[in-house]
Amino acid sequence: MNASTPEAAYQFEELWQRFESWLIRNAPGDHDALRPGASAAEISNLEGQIGFSVNDDLKLLLSKHNGVTPRRSSMQAGAFLLGYSLLDADGILEWHQNIAAMAREAVEDGYEEEVVGRIAHEQWVPFAQSLTGDLLFIDHRRDHYGGSSNLVGVRLSSAPASSCTA
């Protein structure tokens, strides 16, 4: 997810529209689980609370759909991103605060090398969560992996994060 150019933002929007069309045809329950978009004020509040601007693609996604209807089981609709459900702006903020606190505490306790950038970082912004608590997030560090935002997954209960440039 990197929308540093207008062309990239357009590409994401086009891909998301194609994905939504596919959901309507093939998984209407998942499509119905998408919530209405967040307002500009809600997105601005999110950015103010986390202390930096979020990736343009994430802003676009939130403006289209502010998460999904919360699921109570793996059989319910709304987990169409490899078993992950989109978080709403409040969920993004809550998880970001948890991850940022984990990174800060690791530094304070002398575990920076083991934690920061492996399982937690203040520049990571979660946008989807599985029922098991695993997160997908965008790494907003500009000095990491070529200076662009990266899509990353982390299992908070154990292993280090894995990442791929998106």
PDB file of C-alpha atoms in Angstrom:
ATOM      1  CA  MET A   1       0.000   0.000   0.000  1.00  0.00           C
ATOM      2  CA  ASN A   2       1.955   2.976  -1.185  1.00  0.00           C
ATOM      3  CA  ALA A   3       0.191   5.955  -2.631  1.00  0.00           C
ATOM      4  CA  SER A   4       3.041   8.408  -2.917  1.00  0.00           C
ATOM      5  CA  THR A   5       1.881   9.344  -6.411  1.00  0.00           C
ATOM      6  CA  PRO A   6      -1.592  10.133  -7.773  1.00  0.00           C
ATOM      7  CA  GLU A   7      -1.233   7.152 -10.121  1.00  0.00           C
ATOM      8  CA  ALA A   8      -0.644   4.804  -7.188  1.00  0.00           C
ATOM      9  CA  ALA A   9      -3.688   6.149  -5.327  1.00  0.00           C
ATOM     10  CA  TYR A  10      -5.780   5.663  -8.460  1.00  0.00           C
ATOM     11  CA  GLN A  11      -4.447   2.130  -8.828  1.00  0.00           C
ATOM     12  CA  PHE A  12      -5.463   1.232  -5.267  1.00  0.00           C
ATOM     13  CA  GLU A  13      -8.914   2.760  -5.715  1.00  0.00           C
ATOM     14  CA  GLU A  14      -9.425   0.844  -8.958  1.00  0.00           C
ATOM     15  CA  LEU A  15      -8.241  -2.418  -7.386  1.00  0.00           C
ATOM     16  CA  TRP A  16     -10.495  -1.914  -4.363  1.00  0.00           C
ATOM     17  CA  GLN A  17     -13.504  -1.262  -6.623  1.00  0.00           C
ATOM     18  CA  ARG A  18     -12.756  -4.478  -8.526  1.00  0.00           C
ATOM     19  CA  PHE A  19     -12.447  -6.334  -5.223  1.00  0.00           C
ATOM     20  CA  GLU A  20     -15.777  -4.956  -3.981  1.00  0.00           C
ATOM     21  CA  SER A  21     -17.447  -5.978  -7.248  1.00  0.00           C
ATOM     22  CA  TRP A  22     -16.059  -9.469  -6.774  1.00  0.00           C
ATOM     23  CA  LEU A  23     -17.407  -9.559  -3.203  1.00  0.00           C
ATOM     24  CA  ILE A  24     -20.877  -8.509  -4.401  1.00  0.00           C
ATOM     25  CA  ARG A  25     -20.928 -11.353  -6.932  1.00  0.00           C
ATOM     26  CA  ASN A  26     -19.164 -14.078  -4.952  1.00  0.00           C
ATOM     27  CA  ALA A  27     -19.409 -13.260  -1.251  1.00  0.00           C
ATOM     28  CA  PRO A  28     -22.360 -10.921  -0.682  1.00  0.00           C
ATOM     29  CA  GLY A  29     -22.306 -11.540   3.081  1.00  0.00           C
ATOM     30  CA  ASP A  30     -18.735 -10.285   3.266  1.00  0.00           C
ATOM     31  CA  HIS A  31     -19.665  -7.241   1.205  1.00  0.00           C
ATOM     32  CA  ASP A  32     -22.626  -6.539   3.489  1.00  0.00           C
ATOM     33  CA  ALA A  33     -20.280  -6.669   6.505  1.00  0.00           C
ATOM     34  CA  LEU A  34     -18.407  -3.586   5.220  1.00  0.00           C
ATOM     35  CA  ARG A  35     -19.338  -0.537   7.264  1.00  0.00           C
ATOM     36  CA  PRO A  36     -19.902   2.940   5.789  1.00  0.00           C
ATOM     37  CA  GLY A  37     -16.826   5.117   5.427  1.00  0.00           C
ATOM     38  CA  ALA A  38     -15.203   7.207   8.131  1.00  0.00           C
ATOM     39  CA  SER A  39     -15.643  10.958   7.897  1.00  0.00           C
ATOM     40  CA  ALA A  40     -12.734  13.274   7.140  1.00  0.00           C
ATOM     41  CA  ALA A  41     -12.960  14.429  10.781  1.00  0.00           C
ATOM     42  CA  GLU A  42     -12.630  10.837  12.051  1.00  0.00           C
ATOM     43  CA  ILE A  43      -9.587  10.222   9.853  1.00  0.00           C
ATOM     44  CA  SER A  44      -8.055  13.547  10.913  1.00  0.00           C
ATOM     45  CA  ASN A  45      -8.667  12.650  14.574  1.00  0.00           C
ATOM     46  CA  LEU A  46      -6.954   9.281  14.051  1.00  0.00           C
ATOM     47  CA  GLU A  47      -3.914  10.993  12.561  1.00  0.00           C
ATOM     48  CA  GLY A  48      -3.860  13.565  15.354  1.00  0.00           C
ATOM     49  CA  GLN A  49      -3.982  10.840  17.997  1.00  0.00           C
ATOM     50  CA  ILE A  50      -1.190   8.747  16.476  1.00  0.00           C
ATOM     51  CA  GLY A  51       0.927  11.808  15.690  1.00  0.00           C
ATOM     52  CA  PHE A  52       1.524  11.455  11.956  1.00  0.00           C
ATOM     53  CA  SER A  53      -0.332  11.202   8.641  1.00  0.00           C
ATOM     54  CA  VAL A  54      -1.329   7.708   7.621  1.00  0.00           C
ATOM     55  CA  ASN A  55      -0.680   6.216   4.219  1.00  0.00           C
ATOM     56  CA  ASP A  56      -2.948   7.634   1.474  1.00  0.00           C
ATOM     57  CA  ASP A  57      -4.280   4.167   0.613  1.00  0.00           C
ATOM     58  CA  LEU A  58      -5.339   3.626   4.229  1.00  0.00           C
ATOM     59  CA  LYS A  59      -7.077   7.018   4.238  1.00  0.00           C
ATOM     60  CA  LEU A  60      -8.898   6.035   1.048  1.00  0.00           C
ATOM     61  CA  LEU A  61      -9.873   2.660   2.480  1.00  0.00           C
ATOM     62  CA  LEU A  62     -11.175   4.233   5.701  1.00  0.00           C
ATOM     63  CA  SER A  63     -13.133   6.830   3.724  1.00  0.00           C
ATOM     64  CA  LYS A  64     -14.839   4.019   1.800  1.00  0.00           C
ATOM     65  CA  HIS A  65     -15.310   1.576   4.692  1.00  0.00           C
ATOM     66  CA  ASN A  66     -14.651   2.244   8.359  1.00  0.00           C
ATOM     67  CA  GLY A  67     -13.984  -1.403   9.120  1.00  0.00           C
ATOM     68  CA  VAL A  68     -16.455  -4.255   9.100  1.00  0.00           C
ATOM     69  CA  THR A  69     -19.262  -5.332  11.380  1.00  0.00           C
ATOM     70  CA  PRO A  70     -17.494  -7.074  14.300  1.00  0.00           C
ATOM     71  CA  ARG A  71     -17.412 -10.851  14.010  1.00  0.00           C
ATOM     72  CA  ARG A  72     -17.928 -13.298  16.843  1.00  0.00           C
ATOM     73  CA  SER A  73     -16.818 -16.449  15.039  1.00  0.00           C
ATOM     74  CA  SER A  74     -14.669 -17.498  12.123  1.00  0.00           C
ATOM     75  CA  MET A  75     -17.796 -18.565  10.242  1.00  0.00           C
ATOM     76  CA  GLN A  76     -19.298 -15.064  10.172  1.00  0.00           C
ATOM     77  CA  ALA A  77     -18.880 -12.751   7.217  1.00  0.00           C
ATOM     78  CA  GLY A  78     -16.282 -10.000   7.166  1.00  0.00           C
ATOM     79  CA  ALA A  79     -12.939 -11.817   7.186  1.00  0.00           C
ATOM     80  CA  PHE A  80     -12.156 -11.666   3.498  1.00  0.00           C
ATOM     81  CA  LEU A  81      -8.518 -10.507   3.717  1.00  0.00           C
ATOM     82  CA  LEU A  82      -6.859 -13.894   4.317  1.00  0.00           C
ATOM     83  CA  GLY A  83      -9.017 -14.385   7.404  1.00  0.00           C
ATOM     84  CA  TYR A  84      -8.506 -10.826   8.653  1.00  0.00           C
ATOM     85  CA  SER A  85     -11.247  -8.273   9.274  1.00  0.00           C
ATOM     86  CA  LEU A  86     -10.801  -4.564   8.600  1.00  0.00           C
ATOM     87  CA  LEU A  87     -10.485  -2.434  11.725  1.00  0.00           C
ATOM     88  CA  ASP A  88     -12.417   0.798  12.109  1.00  0.00           C
ATOM     89  CA  ALA A  89     -10.657   4.070  12.997  1.00  0.00           C
ATOM     90  CA  ASP A  90     -11.179   3.474  16.728  1.00  0.00           C
ATOM     91  CA  GLY A  91      -9.767  -0.053  16.476  1.00  0.00           C
ATOM     92  CA  ILE A  92      -6.791   1.213  14.499  1.00  0.00           C
ATOM     93  CA  LEU A  93      -6.096   3.818  17.174  1.00  0.00           C
ATOM     94  CA  GLU A  94      -6.463   1.344  20.028  1.00  0.00           C
ATOM     95  CA  TRP A  95      -4.123  -1.224  18.454  1.00  0.00           C
ATOM     96  CA  HIS A  96      -1.635   1.467  17.434  1.00  0.00           C
ATOM     97  CA  GLN A  97      -1.503   2.692  21.037  1.00  0.00           C
ATOM     98  CA  ASN A  98      -0.924  -0.884  22.252  1.00  0.00           C
ATOM     99  CA  ILE A  99       1.881  -1.514  19.767  1.00  0.00           C
ATOM    100  CA  ALA A 100       3.525   1.867  20.406  1.00  0.00           C
ATOM    101  CA  ALA A 101       3.400   1.284  24.172  1.00  0.00           C
ATOM    102  CA  MET A 102       4.966  -2.144  23.698  1.00  0.00           C
ATOM    103  CA  ALA A 103       7.828  -0.563  21.707  1.00  0.00           C
ATOM    104  CA  ARG A 104       8.369   2.203  24.281  1.00  0.00           C
ATOM    105  CA  GLU A 105       8.349  -0.255  27.184  1.00  0.00           C
ATOM    106  CA  ALA A 106      10.861  -2.493  25.414  1.00  0.00           C
ATOM    107  CA  VAL A 107      13.243   0.447  25.060  1.00  0.00           C
ATOM    108  CA  GLU A 108      12.783   1.386  28.720  1.00  0.00           C
ATOM    109  CA  ASP A 109      13.350  -2.222  29.841  1.00  0.00           C
ATOM    110  CA  GLY A 110      16.424  -2.772  27.645  1.00  0.00           C
ATOM    111  CA  TYR A 111      14.792  -5.091  25.101  1.00  0.00           C
ATOM    112  CA  GLU A 112      14.814  -2.699  22.148  1.00  0.00           C
ATOM    113  CA  GLU A 113      16.735  -5.039  19.826  1.00  0.00           C
ATOM    114  CA  GLU A 114      14.382  -7.953  20.512  1.00  0.00           C
ATOM    115  CA  VAL A 115      11.136  -6.004  20.145  1.00  0.00           C
ATOM    116  CA  VAL A 116      11.357  -2.721  18.214  1.00  0.00           C
ATOM    117  CA  GLY A 117      10.927  -3.356  14.503  1.00  0.00           C
ATOM    118  CA  ARG A 118      10.367  -7.079  15.097  1.00  0.00           C
ATOM    119  CA  ILE A 119       7.057  -7.259  16.970  1.00  0.00           C
ATOM    120  CA  ALA A 120       6.295  -3.598  17.703  1.00  0.00           C
ATOM    121  CA  HIS A 121       7.096  -0.112  16.421  1.00  0.00           C
ATOM    122  CA  GLU A 122       5.550   3.333  16.959  1.00  0.00           C
ATOM    123  CA  GLN A 123       5.289   3.838  13.183  1.00  0.00           C
ATOM    124  CA  TRP A 124       3.226   0.692  12.588  1.00  0.00           C
ATOM    125  CA  VAL A 125      -0.478   1.356  11.930  1.00  0.00           C
ATOM    126  CA  PRO A 126      -2.717  -1.750  12.099  1.00  0.00           C
ATOM    127  CA  PHE A 127      -5.682  -1.936   9.733  1.00  0.00           C
ATOM    128  CA  ALA A 128      -6.903  -5.554  10.001  1.00  0.00           C
ATOM    129  CA  GLN A 129      -7.079  -8.220  12.704  1.00  0.00           C
ATOM    130  CA  SER A 130      -7.737 -11.959  12.741  1.00  0.00           C
ATOM    131  CA  LEU A 131      -9.871 -13.653  15.382  1.00  0.00           C
ATOM    132  CA  THR A 132      -6.647 -14.963  16.951  1.00  0.00           C
ATOM    133  CA  GLY A 133      -5.369 -11.407  17.463  1.00  0.00           C
ATOM    134  CA  ASP A 134      -2.815 -11.343  14.649  1.00  0.00           C
ATOM    135  CA  LEU A 135      -2.580  -7.981  12.881  1.00  0.00           C
ATOM    136  CA  LEU A 136      -1.924  -6.632   9.421  1.00  0.00           C
ATOM    137  CA  PHE A 137      -0.485  -3.144   9.468  1.00  0.00           C
ATOM    138  CA  ILE A 138       1.317  -0.559   7.395  1.00  0.00           C
ATOM    139  CA  ASP A 139       4.878   0.273   8.373  1.00  0.00           C
ATOM    140  CA  HIS A 140       5.102   4.071   8.089  1.00  0.00           C
ATOM    141  CA  ARG A 141       8.861   4.308   8.688  1.00  0.00           C
ATOM    142  CA  ARG A 142      10.342   6.336   5.837  1.00  0.00           C
ATOM    143  CA  ASP A 143      13.870   5.025   6.368  1.00  0.00           C
ATOM    144  CA  HIS A 144      12.893   1.375   6.074  1.00  0.00           C
ATOM    145  CA  TYR A 145      12.646  -0.844   2.974  1.00  0.00           C
ATOM    146  CA  GLY A 146      13.304   1.887   0.449  1.00  0.00           C
ATOM    147  CA  GLY A 147      11.432   4.732   2.098  1.00  0.00           C
ATOM    148  CA  SER A 148       7.889   3.694   1.224  1.00  0.00           C
ATOM    149  CA  SER A 149       5.052   2.309   3.307  1.00  0.00           C
ATOM    150  CA  ASN A 150       5.049  -1.459   3.610  1.00  0.00           C
ATOM    151  CA  LEU A 151       2.305  -3.965   4.363  1.00  0.00           C
ATOM    152  CA  VAL A 152       3.360  -6.099   7.328  1.00  0.00           C
ATOM    153  CA  GLY A 153       1.867  -8.868   9.429  1.00  0.00           C
ATOM    154  CA  VAL A 154       2.665  -9.665  13.038  1.00  0.00           C
ATOM    155  CA  ARG A 155       1.646 -12.373  15.450  1.00  0.00           C
ATOM    156  CA  LEU A 156       1.749 -10.530  18.754  1.00  0.00           C
ATOM    157  CA  SER A 157       1.831 -13.719  20.770  1.00  0.00           C
ATOM    158  CA  SER A 158       5.130 -15.021  19.413  1.00  0.00           C
ATOM    159  CA  ALA A 159       7.201 -14.741  16.253  1.00  0.00           C
ATOM    160  CA  PRO A 160       8.870 -11.671  14.745  1.00  0.00           C
ATOM    161  CA  ALA A 161       7.056  -9.736  12.038  1.00  0.00           C
ATOM    162  CA  SER A 162       7.302 -10.674   8.410  1.00  0.00           C
ATOM    163  CA  SER A 163       6.966  -8.017   5.753  1.00  0.00           C
ATOM    164  CA  CYS A 164       6.618  -7.386   2.087  1.00  0.00           C
ATOM    165  CA  THR A 165       6.724  -4.183   0.106  1.00  0.00           C
ATOM    166  CA  ALA A 166       3.263  -3.424  -1.172  1.00  0.00           C
TER     167      ALA A 166
END
